[in-house]
mmCIF file of C-alpha atoms and ligand atoms in Angstrom:
data_model
loop_
_atom_site.group_PDB
_atom_site.id
_atom_site.type_symbol
_atom_site.label_atom_id
_atom_site.label_comp_id
_atom_site.label_asym_id
_atom_site.label_seq_id
_atom_site.Cartn_x
_atom_site.Cartn_y
_atom_site.Cartn_z
ATOM 1 C CA MET A 61 14.109 -26.218 -14.150
ATOM 2 C CA HIS A 62 15.783 -24.505 -16.985
ATOM 3 C CA ILE A 63 12.607 -22.452 -17.716
ATOM 4 C CA ARG A 64 12.278 -19.481 -14.980
ATOM 5 C CA LYS A 65 9.225 -17.287 -15.424
ATOM 6 C CA THR A 66 9.647 -14.058 -13.837
ATOM 7 C CA ARG A 67 7.424 -13.035 -10.951
ATOM 8 C CA LEU A 68 6.835 -9.614 -9.675
ATOM 9 C CA LEU A 69 6.258 -10.583 -5.952
ATOM 10 C CA THR A 70 7.458 -7.492 -4.080
ATOM 11 C CA PRO A 71 4.952 -5.142 -2.312
ATOM 12 C CA GLY A 72 5.295 -2.686 -5.282
ATOM 13 C CA PRO A 73 5.381 -2.780 -8.027
ATOM 14 C CA THR A 74 3.012 -6.038 -7.536
ATOM 15 C CA PRO A 75 2.347 -8.500 -10.472
ATOM 16 C CA LEU A 76 0.074 -7.138 -12.986
ATOM 17 C CA TYR A 77 -3.438 -8.187 -13.957
ATOM 18 C CA PRO A 78 -2.761 -9.114 -17.618
ATOM 19 C CA PRO A 79 -6.165 -7.475 -19.376
ATOM 20 C CA ALA A 80 -5.124 -4.178 -17.764
ATOM 21 C CA LEU A 81 -1.271 -4.527 -19.492
ATOM 22 C CA HIS A 82 -3.338 -5.268 -22.887
ATOM 23 C CA ALA A 83 -5.741 -2.554 -22.357
ATOM 24 C CA MET A 84 -2.629 -0.031 -22.590
ATOM 25 C CA MET A 85 -1.941 -0.878 -26.097
ATOM 26 C CA GLY A 86 -5.208 1.802 -26.402
ATOM 27 C CA SER A 87 -3.425 4.686 -25.508
ATOM 28 C CA ASP A 88 -3.344 6.364 -29.160
ATOM 29 C CA ILE A 89 -5.868 8.655 -28.108
ATOM 30 C CA HIS A 90 -6.076 12.339 -27.092
ATOM 31 C CA HIS A 91 -6.529 13.268 -23.235
ATOM 32 C CA ARG A 92 -8.674 16.080 -24.441
ATOM 33 C CA THR A 93 -11.309 14.329 -26.465
ATOM 34 C CA GLU A 94 -14.746 12.712 -25.117
ATOM 35 C CA ASP A 95 -13.555 9.011 -25.462
ATOM 36 C CA PHE A 96 -10.898 9.807 -22.851
ATOM 37 C CA ARG A 97 -12.748 11.571 -20.864
ATOM 38 C CA ASN A 98 -15.373 8.644 -20.165
ATOM 39 C CA ILE A 99 -12.918 6.493 -19.193
ATOM 40 C CA TYR A 100 -11.353 9.492 -16.599
ATOM 41 C CA ARG A 101 -14.771 9.836 -15.501
ATOM 42 C CA ALA A 102 -15.367 6.064 -15.016
ATOM 43 C CA ALA A 103 -11.651 5.220 -13.154
ATOM 44 C CA LEU A 104 -12.689 8.175 -10.877
ATOM 45 C CA SER A 105 -15.861 6.868 -10.047
ATOM 46 C CA ASP A 106 -14.990 3.347 -9.605
ATOM 47 C CA LEU A 107 -11.923 4.334 -7.550
ATOM 48 C CA GLN A 108 -14.535 6.023 -5.275
ATOM 49 C CA GLY A 109 -16.779 2.936 -5.175
ATOM 50 C CA LEU A 110 -13.999 1.123 -4.197
ATOM 51 C CA MET A 111 -12.659 3.418 -1.900
ATOM 52 C CA GLY A 112 -15.842 3.240 -0.097
ATOM 53 C CA THR A 113 -16.113 6.992 0.348
ATOM 54 C CA SER A 114 -18.433 9.868 -0.464
ATOM 55 C CA ASN A 115 -15.433 12.163 -0.531
ATOM 56 C CA ASP A 116 -13.842 13.632 -3.625
ATOM 57 C CA VAL A 117 -11.515 11.522 -4.990
ATOM 58 C CA LEU A 118 -8.786 12.488 -7.262
ATOM 59 C CA ILE A 119 -5.777 11.175 -9.267
ATOM 60 C CA LEU A 120 -2.388 12.207 -9.778
ATOM 61 C CA VAL A 121 0.398 11.741 -12.260
ATOM 62 C CA ALA A 122 2.665 10.470 -9.704
ATOM 63 C CA SER A 123 4.194 7.730 -7.573
ATOM 64 C CA GLY A 124 2.498 7.430 -4.319
ATOM 65 C CA SER A 125 4.952 10.128 -2.985
ATOM 66 C CA GLY A 126 3.781 12.524 -5.052
ATOM 67 C CA ALA A 127 0.086 12.463 -3.401
ATOM 68 C CA MET A 128 1.530 12.541 -0.010
ATOM 69 C CA GLU A 129 3.377 15.631 -1.005
ATOM 70 C CA SER A 130 0.100 16.835 -2.248
ATOM 71 C CA ALA A 131 -1.523 16.673 1.143
ATOM 72 C CA VAL A 132 1.273 18.197 2.678
ATOM 73 C CA SER A 133 1.709 21.360 0.226
ATOM 74 C CA ASN A 134 -2.126 22.039 -0.188
ATOM 75 C CA LEU A 135 -3.359 21.329 3.284
ATOM 76 C CA PHE A 136 -1.056 23.074 5.629
ATOM 77 C CA SER A 137 1.117 26.380 6.599
ATOM 78 C CA ARG A 138 4.763 26.944 6.986
ATOM 79 C CA GLY A 139 5.191 26.562 10.879
ATOM 80 C CA GLU A 140 1.967 24.694 11.658
ATOM 81 C CA LYS A 141 2.027 21.644 14.443
ATOM 82 C CA VAL A 142 1.768 18.494 12.937
ATOM 83 C CA ILE A 143 1.840 14.893 14.801
ATOM 84 C CA VAL A 144 3.595 12.471 12.493
ATOM 85 C CA CYS A 145 3.938 8.823 13.706
ATOM 86 C CA SER A 146 6.792 7.125 12.282
ATOM 87 C CA ALA A 147 6.896 3.260 12.503
ATOM 88 C CA GLY A 148 9.314 2.445 9.340
ATOM 89 C CA LYS A 149 10.935 4.378 6.030
ATOM 90 C CA PHE A 150 7.553 5.367 5.343
ATOM 91 C CA GLY A 151 6.736 6.892 8.409
ATOM 92 C CA GLU A 152 10.081 8.842 8.005
ATOM 93 C CA ARG A 153 9.045 10.023 4.556
ATOM 94 C CA TRP A 154 6.210 12.073 6.254
ATOM 95 C CA VAL A 155 8.696 13.077 8.496
ATOM 96 C CA GLU A 156 11.049 14.433 5.957
ATOM 97 C CA MET A 157 8.152 15.950 4.020
ATOM 98 C CA ALA A 158 6.809 17.777 7.344
ATOM 99 C CA LYS A 159 10.265 19.071 7.930
ATOM 100 C CA ALA A 160 10.941 19.818 4.028
ATOM 101 C CA PHE A 161 7.620 22.049 3.861
ATOM 102 C CA GLY A 162 8.329 23.824 7.226
ATOM 103 C CA LEU A 163 5.855 21.787 9.679
ATOM 104 C CA ASP A 164 6.857 21.656 13.066
ATOM 105 C CA ALA A 165 6.211 17.838 13.178
ATOM 106 C CA VAL A 166 6.031 16.428 16.942
ATOM 107 C CA VAL A 167 7.242 12.579 15.860
ATOM 108 C CA LEU A 168 5.576 9.483 17.322
ATOM 109 C CA LYS A 169 8.416 7.108 16.874
ATOM 110 C CA ALA A 170 8.054 3.387 17.182
ATOM 111 C CA GLU A 171 10.557 0.883 16.807
ATOM 112 C CA TYR A 172 11.067 -1.145 13.573
ATOM 113 C CA GLY A 173 8.423 -3.795 13.810
ATOM 114 C CA GLN A 174 5.931 -1.981 16.218
ATOM 115 C CA ALA A 175 3.354 0.072 15.469
ATOM 116 C CA VAL A 176 2.686 3.545 17.058
ATOM 117 C CA ARG A 177 -0.268 3.263 19.338
ATOM 118 C CA PRO A 178 -3.873 5.107 19.084
ATOM 119 C CA GLU A 179 -2.994 6.299 22.966
ATOM 120 C CA GLN A 180 -0.227 7.935 22.104
ATOM 121 C CA VAL A 181 -1.856 9.995 19.147
ATOM 122 C CA ALA A 182 -4.834 11.036 21.853
ATOM 123 C CA GLY A 183 -1.990 11.746 24.045
ATOM 124 C CA ALA A 184 -0.087 13.970 21.570
ATOM 125 C CA LEU A 185 -3.121 15.316 20.633
ATOM 126 C CA ALA A 186 -4.027 16.603 24.431
ATOM 127 C CA ALA A 187 -0.612 17.750 24.699
ATOM 128 C CA ASN A 188 -0.576 19.939 21.314
ATOM 129 C CA PRO A 189 -3.917 21.301 21.243
ATOM 130 C CA GLU A 190 -2.656 23.671 18.446
ATOM 131 C CA THR A 191 -2.376 20.391 16.318
ATOM 132 C CA ARG A 192 -3.241 21.066 12.738
ATOM 133 C CA GLY A 193 -2.998 17.128 11.292
ATOM 134 C CA VAL A 194 -1.759 14.252 11.871
ATOM 135 C CA PHE A 195 -0.134 11.847 9.490
ATOM 136 C CA VAL A 196 0.245 7.897 9.509
ATOM 137 C CA GLN A 197 1.075 4.823 7.254
ATOM 138 C CA ALA A 198 -2.306 2.389 7.631
ATOM 139 C CA SER A 199 0.315 -0.115 6.643
ATOM 140 C CA GLU A 200 3.581 0.448 6.869
ATOM 141 C CA THR A 201 4.829 -1.528 3.928
ATOM 142 C CA SER A 202 8.853 -1.267 5.205
ATOM 143 C CA THR A 203 8.275 -3.376 8.315
ATOM 144 C CA GLY A 204 4.667 -5.144 7.467
ATOM 145 C CA VAL A 205 3.441 -3.638 10.757
ATOM 146 C CA GLN A 206 -0.403 -2.186 10.542
ATOM 147 C CA HIS A 207 -1.848 0.790 12.255
ATOM 148 C CA ASP A 208 -5.184 1.298 14.229
ATOM 149 C CA VAL A 209 -6.554 3.900 11.887
ATOM 150 C CA ARG A 210 -9.541 3.600 12.892
ATOM 151 C CA SER A 211 -9.201 4.440 17.138
ATOM 152 C CA MET A 212 -6.699 7.007 15.836
ATOM 153 C CA GLY A 213 -9.283 8.601 13.481
ATOM 154 C CA GLN A 214 -11.611 8.805 16.017
ATOM 155 C CA ALA A 215 -8.984 10.492 18.377
ATOM 156 C CA VAL A 216 -8.439 12.996 15.704
ATOM 157 C CA ALA A 217 -12.084 13.659 14.821
ATOM 158 C CA ARG A 218 -12.325 15.149 18.267
ATOM 159 C CA THR A 219 -10.325 17.986 17.311
ATOM 160 C CA ASP A 220 -9.453 20.535 14.445
ATOM 161 C CA ALA A 221 -6.727 18.405 13.066
ATOM 162 C CA ILE A 222 -6.992 16.663 9.552
ATOM 163 C CA PHE A 223 -6.175 13.019 9.734
ATOM 164 C CA VAL A 224 -4.200 12.085 6.859
ATOM 165 C CA VAL A 225 -3.397 8.388 5.811
ATOM 166 C CA ASP A 226 -0.914 6.970 3.562
ATOM 167 C CA ALA A 227 -2.994 3.927 2.867
ATOM 168 C CA ILE A 228 -0.564 3.130 -0.338
ATOM 169 C CA THR A 229 -0.252 -0.688 0.679
ATOM 170 C CA GLY A 230 -3.733 -0.203 2.852
ATOM 171 C CA LEU A 231 -6.112 0.053 0.136
ATOM 172 C CA GLY A 232 -7.053 -3.651 -0.930
ATOM 173 C CA ALA A 233 -5.392 -5.236 2.110
ATOM 174 C CA MET A 234 -7.188 -4.267 5.229
ATOM 175 C CA PRO A 235 -10.891 -2.470 5.811
ATOM 176 C CA LEU A 236 -10.747 1.088 5.918
ATOM 177 C CA ASP A 237 -13.965 2.999 6.355
ATOM 178 C CA ILE A 238 -12.648 6.196 5.060
ATOM 179 C CA ASP A 239 -15.922 8.442 6.198
ATOM 180 C CA GLY A 240 -17.048 6.664 8.952
ATOM 181 C CA TRP A 241 -13.282 6.607 10.785
ATOM 182 C CA GLY A 242 -12.731 10.158 10.089
ATOM 183 C CA LEU A 243 -9.789 9.333 7.251
ATOM 184 C CA ASP A 244 -9.552 12.757 5.764
ATOM 185 C CA VAL A 245 -7.235 12.381 3.450
ATOM 186 C CA VAL A 246 -6.276 8.869 2.221
ATOM 187 C CA VAL A 247 -3.637 8.301 -0.316
ATOM 188 C CA GLY A 248 -3.252 5.025 -2.801
ATOM 189 C CA GLY A 249 -0.776 4.369 -5.479
ATOM 190 C CA SER A 250 -1.209 2.260 -8.984
ATOM 191 C CA GLN A 251 1.731 -0.074 -8.349
ATOM 192 C CA LYS A 252 0.442 -1.735 -5.268
ATOM 193 C CA ALA A 253 -3.189 -3.369 -4.722
ATOM 194 C CA PHE A 254 -4.408 -2.157 -7.986
ATOM 195 C CA MET A 255 -2.447 -4.186 -10.127
ATOM 196 C CA ILE A 256 -1.005 -1.885 -12.587
ATOM 197 C CA PRO A 257 2.078 -0.153 -12.830
ATOM 198 C CA PRO A 258 3.700 2.615 -10.976
ATOM 199 C CA GLY A 259 2.972 6.384 -12.214
ATOM 200 C CA LEU A 260 -0.705 7.185 -10.714
ATOM 201 C CA ALA A 261 -1.381 8.018 -7.337
ATOM 202 C CA PHE A 262 -4.551 8.456 -5.717
ATOM 203 C CA LEU A 263 -6.460 10.293 -2.854
ATOM 204 C CA SER A 264 -9.675 11.172 -1.438
ATOM 205 C CA ILE A 265 -10.433 14.252 0.439
ATOM 206 C CA SER A 266 -12.846 15.045 3.045
ATOM 207 C CA PRO A 267 -14.950 18.274 3.636
ATOM 208 C CA LYS A 268 -12.844 19.124 6.348
ATOM 209 C CA ALA A 269 -9.726 18.853 4.423
ATOM 210 C CA TRP A 270 -10.750 20.863 1.819
ATOM 211 C CA LYS A 271 -11.710 23.587 4.128
ATOM 212 C CA ARG A 272 -8.004 23.425 5.098
ATOM 213 C CA ALA A 273 -7.258 23.927 1.767
ATOM 214 C CA GLU A 274 -8.983 27.331 1.205
ATOM 215 C CA SER A 275 -6.609 28.791 3.832
ATOM 216 C CA ALA A 276 -3.419 26.886 3.209
ATOM 217 C CA THR A 277 -0.748 29.201 2.407
ATOM 218 C CA LEU A 278 2.422 26.584 1.529
ATOM 219 C CA PRO A 279 3.356 26.826 -2.199
ATOM 220 C CA HIS A 280 2.770 24.415 -4.563
ATOM 221 C CA TYR A 281 2.355 24.252 -8.690
ATOM 222 C CA TYR A 282 1.854 21.102 -10.280
ATOM 223 C CA PHE A 283 0.236 19.301 -7.541
ATOM 224 C CA ASP A 284 -2.862 21.927 -6.938
ATOM 225 C CA LEU A 285 -5.604 19.581 -5.394
ATOM 226 C CA LYS A 286 -8.209 22.287 -5.805
ATOM 227 C CA LYS A 287 -7.580 23.094 -9.509
ATOM 228 C CA GLU A 288 -7.446 19.422 -10.063
ATOM 229 C CA LYS A 289 -10.744 18.851 -8.363
ATOM 230 C CA LYS A 290 -12.210 21.590 -10.768
ATOM 231 C CA ASN A 291 -10.583 19.536 -14.065
ATOM 232 C CA ALA A 292 -11.767 16.208 -12.472
ATOM 233 C CA ALA A 293 -15.551 17.427 -12.475
ATOM 234 C CA LEU A 294 -15.015 17.792 -16.198
ATOM 235 C CA GLY A 295 -13.717 14.288 -16.591
ATOM 236 C CA GLU A 296 -10.190 15.831 -17.247
ATOM 237 C CA SER A 297 -6.982 15.997 -15.372
ATOM 238 C CA SER A 298 -4.953 19.708 -14.920
ATOM 239 C CA TRP A 299 -2.050 18.475 -16.778
ATOM 240 C CA THR A 300 -1.244 15.915 -19.570
ATOM 241 C CA PRO A 301 -2.127 12.795 -17.946
ATOM 242 C CA ASN A 302 -0.322 9.374 -18.240
ATOM 243 C CA THR A 303 -2.995 8.318 -20.482
ATOM 244 C CA SER A 304 -2.058 4.408 -20.718
ATOM 245 C CA LEU A 305 -2.019 4.288 -17.006
ATOM 246 C CA VAL A 306 -5.467 5.649 -16.783
ATOM 247 C CA ILE A 307 -6.302 3.401 -19.183
ATOM 248 C CA ALA A 308 -5.044 0.411 -17.299
ATOM 249 C CA LEU A 309 -6.649 1.751 -14.128
ATOM 250 C CA HIS A 310 -9.713 1.709 -15.621
ATOM 251 C CA ALA A 311 -9.435 -2.135 -17.006
ATOM 252 C CA ALA A 312 -8.025 -3.254 -13.426
ATOM 253 C CA LEU A 313 -10.803 -1.235 -11.292
ATOM 254 C CA GLY A 314 -13.499 -3.558 -13.378
ATOM 255 C CA TYR A 315 -12.089 -6.491 -12.398
ATOM 256 C CA ILE A 316 -11.677 -5.346 -9.067
ATOM 257 C CA LYS A 317 -15.193 -4.583 -9.032
ATOM 258 C CA SER A 318 -16.254 -7.892 -10.306
ATOM 259 C CA VAL A 319 -14.017 -9.596 -7.363
ATOM 260 C CA GLY A 320 -15.351 -7.474 -4.880
ATOM 261 C CA MET A 321 -12.652 -4.870 -2.744
ATOM 262 C CA ASP A 322 -14.135 -6.925 0.360
ATOM 263 C CA LYS A 323 -12.887 -9.825 -1.222
ATOM 264 C CA LEU A 324 -9.592 -8.554 -2.466
ATOM 265 C CA ILE A 325 -9.303 -7.842 1.352
ATOM 266 C CA GLU A 326 -10.018 -11.256 2.259
ATOM 267 C CA ASN A 327 -7.862 -12.508 -0.281
ATOM 268 C CA ALA A 328 -4.556 -10.346 1.174
ATOM 269 C CA GLN A 329 -5.858 -11.460 4.564
ATOM 270 C CA PHE A 330 -5.707 -15.039 3.968
ATOM 271 C CA LEU A 331 -2.308 -14.849 2.150
ATOM 272 C CA ALA A 332 -0.948 -13.116 5.037
ATOM 273 C CA ARG A 333 -2.465 -15.812 7.474
ATOM 274 C CA ALA A 334 -0.753 -18.491 5.547
ATOM 275 C CA THR A 335 2.595 -17.178 5.157
ATOM 276 C CA ARG A 336 2.598 -16.630 8.764
ATOM 277 C CA SER A 337 1.497 -20.191 9.634
ATOM 278 C CA ALA A 338 4.089 -21.465 7.005
ATOM 279 C CA ALA A 339 7.179 -19.298 8.601
ATOM 280 C CA ALA A 340 6.367 -20.687 11.633
ATOM 281 C CA GLU A 341 6.340 -23.961 10.430
ATOM 282 C CA LEU A 342 9.805 -23.225 8.886
ATOM 283 C CA GLY A 343 11.147 -22.547 12.035
ATOM 284 C CA LEU A 344 11.424 -18.366 10.534
ATOM 285 C CA GLU A 345 10.228 -15.355 13.239
ATOM 286 C CA LEU A 346 8.052 -12.647 11.893
ATOM 287 C CA PHE A 347 9.699 -9.275 11.987
ATOM 288 C CA ALA A 348 6.529 -7.752 13.287
ATOM 289 C CA PRO A 349 4.482 -10.222 15.510
ATOM 290 C CA GLU A 350 2.632 -7.830 17.363
ATOM 291 C CA SER A 351 0.636 -5.579 14.528
ATOM 292 C CA PRO A 352 1.169 -8.156 11.235
ATOM 293 C CA GLY A 353 -0.548 -6.349 8.387
ATOM 294 C CA SER A 354 -1.923 -8.348 5.349
ATOM 295 C CA SER A 355 -0.320 -6.178 2.476
ATOM 296 C CA VAL A 356 3.288 -7.699 3.282
ATOM 297 C CA THR A 357 4.820 -10.259 5.573
ATOM 298 C CA ALA A 358 8.283 -9.235 6.828
ATOM 299 C CA ILE A 359 10.231 -12.746 8.166
ATOM 300 C CA LYS A 360 13.515 -12.168 9.429
ATOM 301 C CA ALA A 361 16.434 -14.308 8.067
ATOM 302 C CA PRO A 362 17.791 -17.144 10.162
ATOM 303 C CA ALA A 363 20.473 -16.263 12.531
ATOM 304 C CA GLY A 364 23.738 -15.415 11.220
ATOM 305 C CA TRP A 365 21.677 -15.099 7.513
ATOM 306 C CA ASP A 366 22.203 -11.951 5.359
ATOM 307 C CA SER A 367 18.688 -11.983 4.347
ATOM 308 C CA GLY A 368 20.031 -10.470 0.660
ATOM 309 C CA LEU A 369 21.208 -14.407 0.106
ATOM 310 C CA ILE A 370 17.648 -15.434 0.059
ATOM 311 C CA VAL A 371 16.652 -12.427 -2.209
ATOM 312 C CA LYS A 372 19.259 -13.503 -4.264
ATOM 313 C CA GLU A 373 18.817 -17.296 -4.464
ATOM 314 C CA PHE A 374 14.557 -16.417 -5.270
ATOM 315 C CA ARG A 375 15.851 -14.268 -8.251
ATOM 316 C CA ASN A 376 18.391 -16.494 -9.300
ATOM 317 C CA ARG A 377 17.258 -19.757 -9.107
ATOM 318 C CA PHE A 378 13.182 -19.218 -9.588
ATOM 319 C CA GLY A 379 12.821 -16.004 -11.137
ATOM 320 C CA ALA A 380 10.769 -14.566 -8.352
ATOM 321 C CA ILE A 381 11.579 -10.901 -7.235
ATOM 322 C CA ILE A 382 10.896 -10.495 -3.147
ATOM 323 C CA ALA A 383 11.870 -7.623 -1.430
ATOM 324 C CA ASN A 384 14.694 -6.655 1.032
ATOM 325 C CA GLY A 385 14.540 -5.124 3.898
ATOM 326 C CA GLN A 386 14.954 -1.286 3.232
ATOM 327 C CA GLY A 387 17.362 1.059 5.416
ATOM 328 C CA SER A 388 18.938 -0.731 8.598
ATOM 329 C CA MET A 389 16.621 -3.525 8.115
ATOM 330 C CA LYS A 390 18.056 -4.489 4.610
ATOM 331 C CA GLY A 391 19.853 -8.076 4.784
ATOM 332 C CA LYS A 392 18.021 -8.913 8.066
ATOM 333 C CA ILE A 393 14.303 -9.221 6.770
ATOM 334 C CA PHE A 394 12.770 -10.331 3.369
ATOM 335 C CA ARG A 395 9.242 -9.435 2.586
ATOM 336 C CA ILE A 396 6.487 -11.620 0.745
ATOM 337 C CA ALA A 397 3.627 -9.566 -0.309
ATOM 338 C CA HIS A 398 0.358 -10.108 -0.290
ATOM 339 C CA LEU A 399 -1.157 -7.353 -2.341
ATOM 340 C CA GLY A 400 -3.343 -7.022 -5.146
ATOM 341 C CA TYR A 401 -3.239 -9.611 -8.017
ATOM 342 C CA PHE A 402 -1.498 -12.384 -5.689
ATOM 343 C CA ASP A 403 -2.901 -15.841 -5.378
ATOM 344 C CA PHE A 404 -2.712 -19.183 -3.820
ATOM 345 C CA ALA A 405 -0.823 -20.364 -6.429
ATOM 346 C CA ASP A 406 1.723 -17.928 -6.153
ATOM 347 C CA LEU A 407 2.210 -18.112 -2.619
ATOM 348 C CA ALA A 408 2.473 -21.751 -2.578
ATOM 349 C CA ALA A 409 5.192 -21.536 -4.945
ATOM 350 C CA VAL A 410 7.102 -18.951 -3.167
ATOM 351 C CA VAL A 411 7.246 -20.915 0.163
ATOM 352 C CA ALA A 412 8.101 -24.119 -2.019
ATOM 353 C CA GLU A 413 10.983 -22.059 -3.101
ATOM 354 C CA LEU A 414 11.829 -20.876 0.207
ATOM 355 C CA GLU A 415 12.117 -24.399 1.447
ATOM 356 C CA LEU A 416 14.710 -25.254 -1.062
ATOM 357 C CA ILE A 417 16.630 -21.973 -0.696
ATOM 358 C CA LEU A 418 16.876 -22.452 3.510
ATOM 359 C CA ALA A 419 17.256 -26.033 3.033
ATOM 360 C CA ALA A 420 20.178 -25.611 0.512
ATOM 361 C CA ASN A 421 21.740 -23.100 2.335
ATOM 362 C CA GLY A 422 22.021 -25.159 6.062
ATOM 363 C CA HIS A 423 18.570 -24.089 7.709
ATOM 364 C CA PRO A 424 17.169 -27.299 8.257
ATOM 365 C CA VAL A 425 13.546 -27.616 6.974
ATOM 366 C CA ARG A 426 11.233 -30.777 6.352
ATOM 367 C CA LEU A 427 10.460 -30.378 2.913
ATOM 368 C CA GLY A 428 6.730 -29.483 2.133
ATOM 369 C CA ALA A 429 6.081 -28.395 5.681
ATOM 370 C CA GLY A 430 5.346 -24.632 5.319
ATOM 371 C CA VAL A 431 3.644 -25.631 1.449
ATOM 372 C CA ALA A 432 1.321 -27.786 3.626
ATOM 373 C CA ALA A 433 0.745 -25.025 5.940
ATOM 374 C CA VAL A 434 -0.228 -22.452 3.228
ATOM 375 C CA GLN A 435 -2.942 -25.534 1.821
ATOM 376 C CA ARG A 436 -4.090 -25.969 5.289
ATOM 377 C CA SER A 437 -4.889 -21.809 5.333
ATOM 378 C CA TYR A 438 -6.443 -22.336 1.962
ATOM 379 C CA ALA A 439 -8.770 -25.257 3.265
ATOM 380 C CA GLY A 440 -9.379 -23.367 6.316
ATOM 381 C CA ALA A 441 -10.634 -19.943 4.621
ATOM 382 C CA ALA A 442 -12.276 -22.130 1.434
ATOM 383 C CA GLY A 443 -14.277 -24.087 4.145
ATOM 384 C CA LEU A 444 -12.813 -27.455 2.688
ATOM 385 C CA LYS A 445 -12.864 -30.693 4.424
ATOM 386 C CA LEU A 446 -9.792 -32.550 3.958
ATOM 387 C CA ALA A 447 -9.565 -36.295 4.493
ATOM 388 C CA ALA A 448 -7.238 -36.982 7.545
ATOM 389 C CA GLU A 449 -3.903 -36.342 6.813
ATOM 390 C CA GLY A 450 -0.915 -38.921 7.115
ATOM 391 C CA ARG A 451 -1.838 -41.379 4.516
ATOM 392 C CA ALA A 452 -0.003 -41.871 0.877
HETATM 393 C C1 PLP B 507 4.990 1.970 -2.243
HETATM 394 C C2 PLP B 507 4.876 3.067 -0.421
HETATM 395 C C3 PLP B 507 4.774 4.450 -0.778
HETATM 396 C C4 PLP B 507 5.149 5.201 -2.295
HETATM 397 O O1 PLP B 507 6.044 4.775 -2.328
HETATM 398 P P1 PLP B 507 6.269 5.389 -4.275
HETATM 399 O O2 PLP B 507 7.469 4.944 -4.135
HETATM 400 O O3 PLP B 507 6.300 6.879 -4.319
HETATM 401 O O4 PLP B 507 5.224 4.944 -5.088
HETATM 402 C C5 PLP B 507 4.542 5.224 0.020
HETATM 403 N N1 PLP B 507 3.941 4.562 1.264
HETATM 404 C C6 PLP B 507 3.815 3.298 1.627
HETATM 405 C C7 PLP B 507 3.278 2.379 2.887
HETATM 406 C C8 PLP B 507 3.906 2.466 0.459
HETATM 407 O O5 PLP B 507 4.078 1.443 0.807
#
């Protein structure tokens, strides 16, 4: 109890894949050499394969928001009408970006903890036939809600609008058929399910979206997707890339390939299910019970509690870094992530720690009840047949 390992358990940054970290030691490499081009090309093609798309995939040196901004500044013109689904802090980021670039945004707002429904998108598209784009989060990390981007994509595909999906915590946590569902732009980030530190953003871009880039007039310079595409074809990035992170990405993608993207998603789904059942056993309410995603589970603090106490106890007692709520949700919820390099043992430990934190602060729990729920979820997912419980 005097040794505490620091564990990064937030929905970004997420736990790091150690061999990817070690690979970063090989950063004494020049980015305009064939050695580096080979790594860059492999990373791009692995990303495209894991995202499961035939669309172009680009890497940008930025956090995820940079790639979000690049989609706005490269594919739209001032004054164009767009529909923005906003179900939390990241939806609000789309709204702010649209406003910053002078787009005319129709905002479909869902209460925190709820999702925007595909019918609302279809309705807004019908009411605004001049719409040029629809923006959404596949997974709204601030609330733990998941959007039905498949149905939304079908509605958008019937129009001239392009569908721009922030899948920064969707990739690797939920199935996304980019080509089949008409997801024209899909944005990802290195510090989520990709198991490496923050600093790289990715996006896939469909032919329908590229066509837009031909006529779009919003100003941009550093994030120039057409220029980036030309350079990517040569195995290079437009500007000096974050070589250490590209090397880490290449290593992590190799690991994800060996696991399988579908298995990585299944892993997150298992952790999310197990977390929900543990919360129920501990008498805790979910913040987003209706459309819970598998990237992160947001749990309400017991009535009258500041969730900051739980976050602080995790950190001070156990070295576990978990996420508080963002914005007005701060103090009300805490969030347990399921993204990337996160396993059964991580979750079992988090739930064991949570039980102690709850009990030590006056929320009655039966020690082990949440952990047992996680174990039963594991047994279910792994097809283990357990001997009858109740003895020993
Ligand atoms: C993490 C995250 C982002 C990107 O945030 P950055 O800090 O710019 O990396 C965007 N959208 C969602 C849904 C996220 O979870």
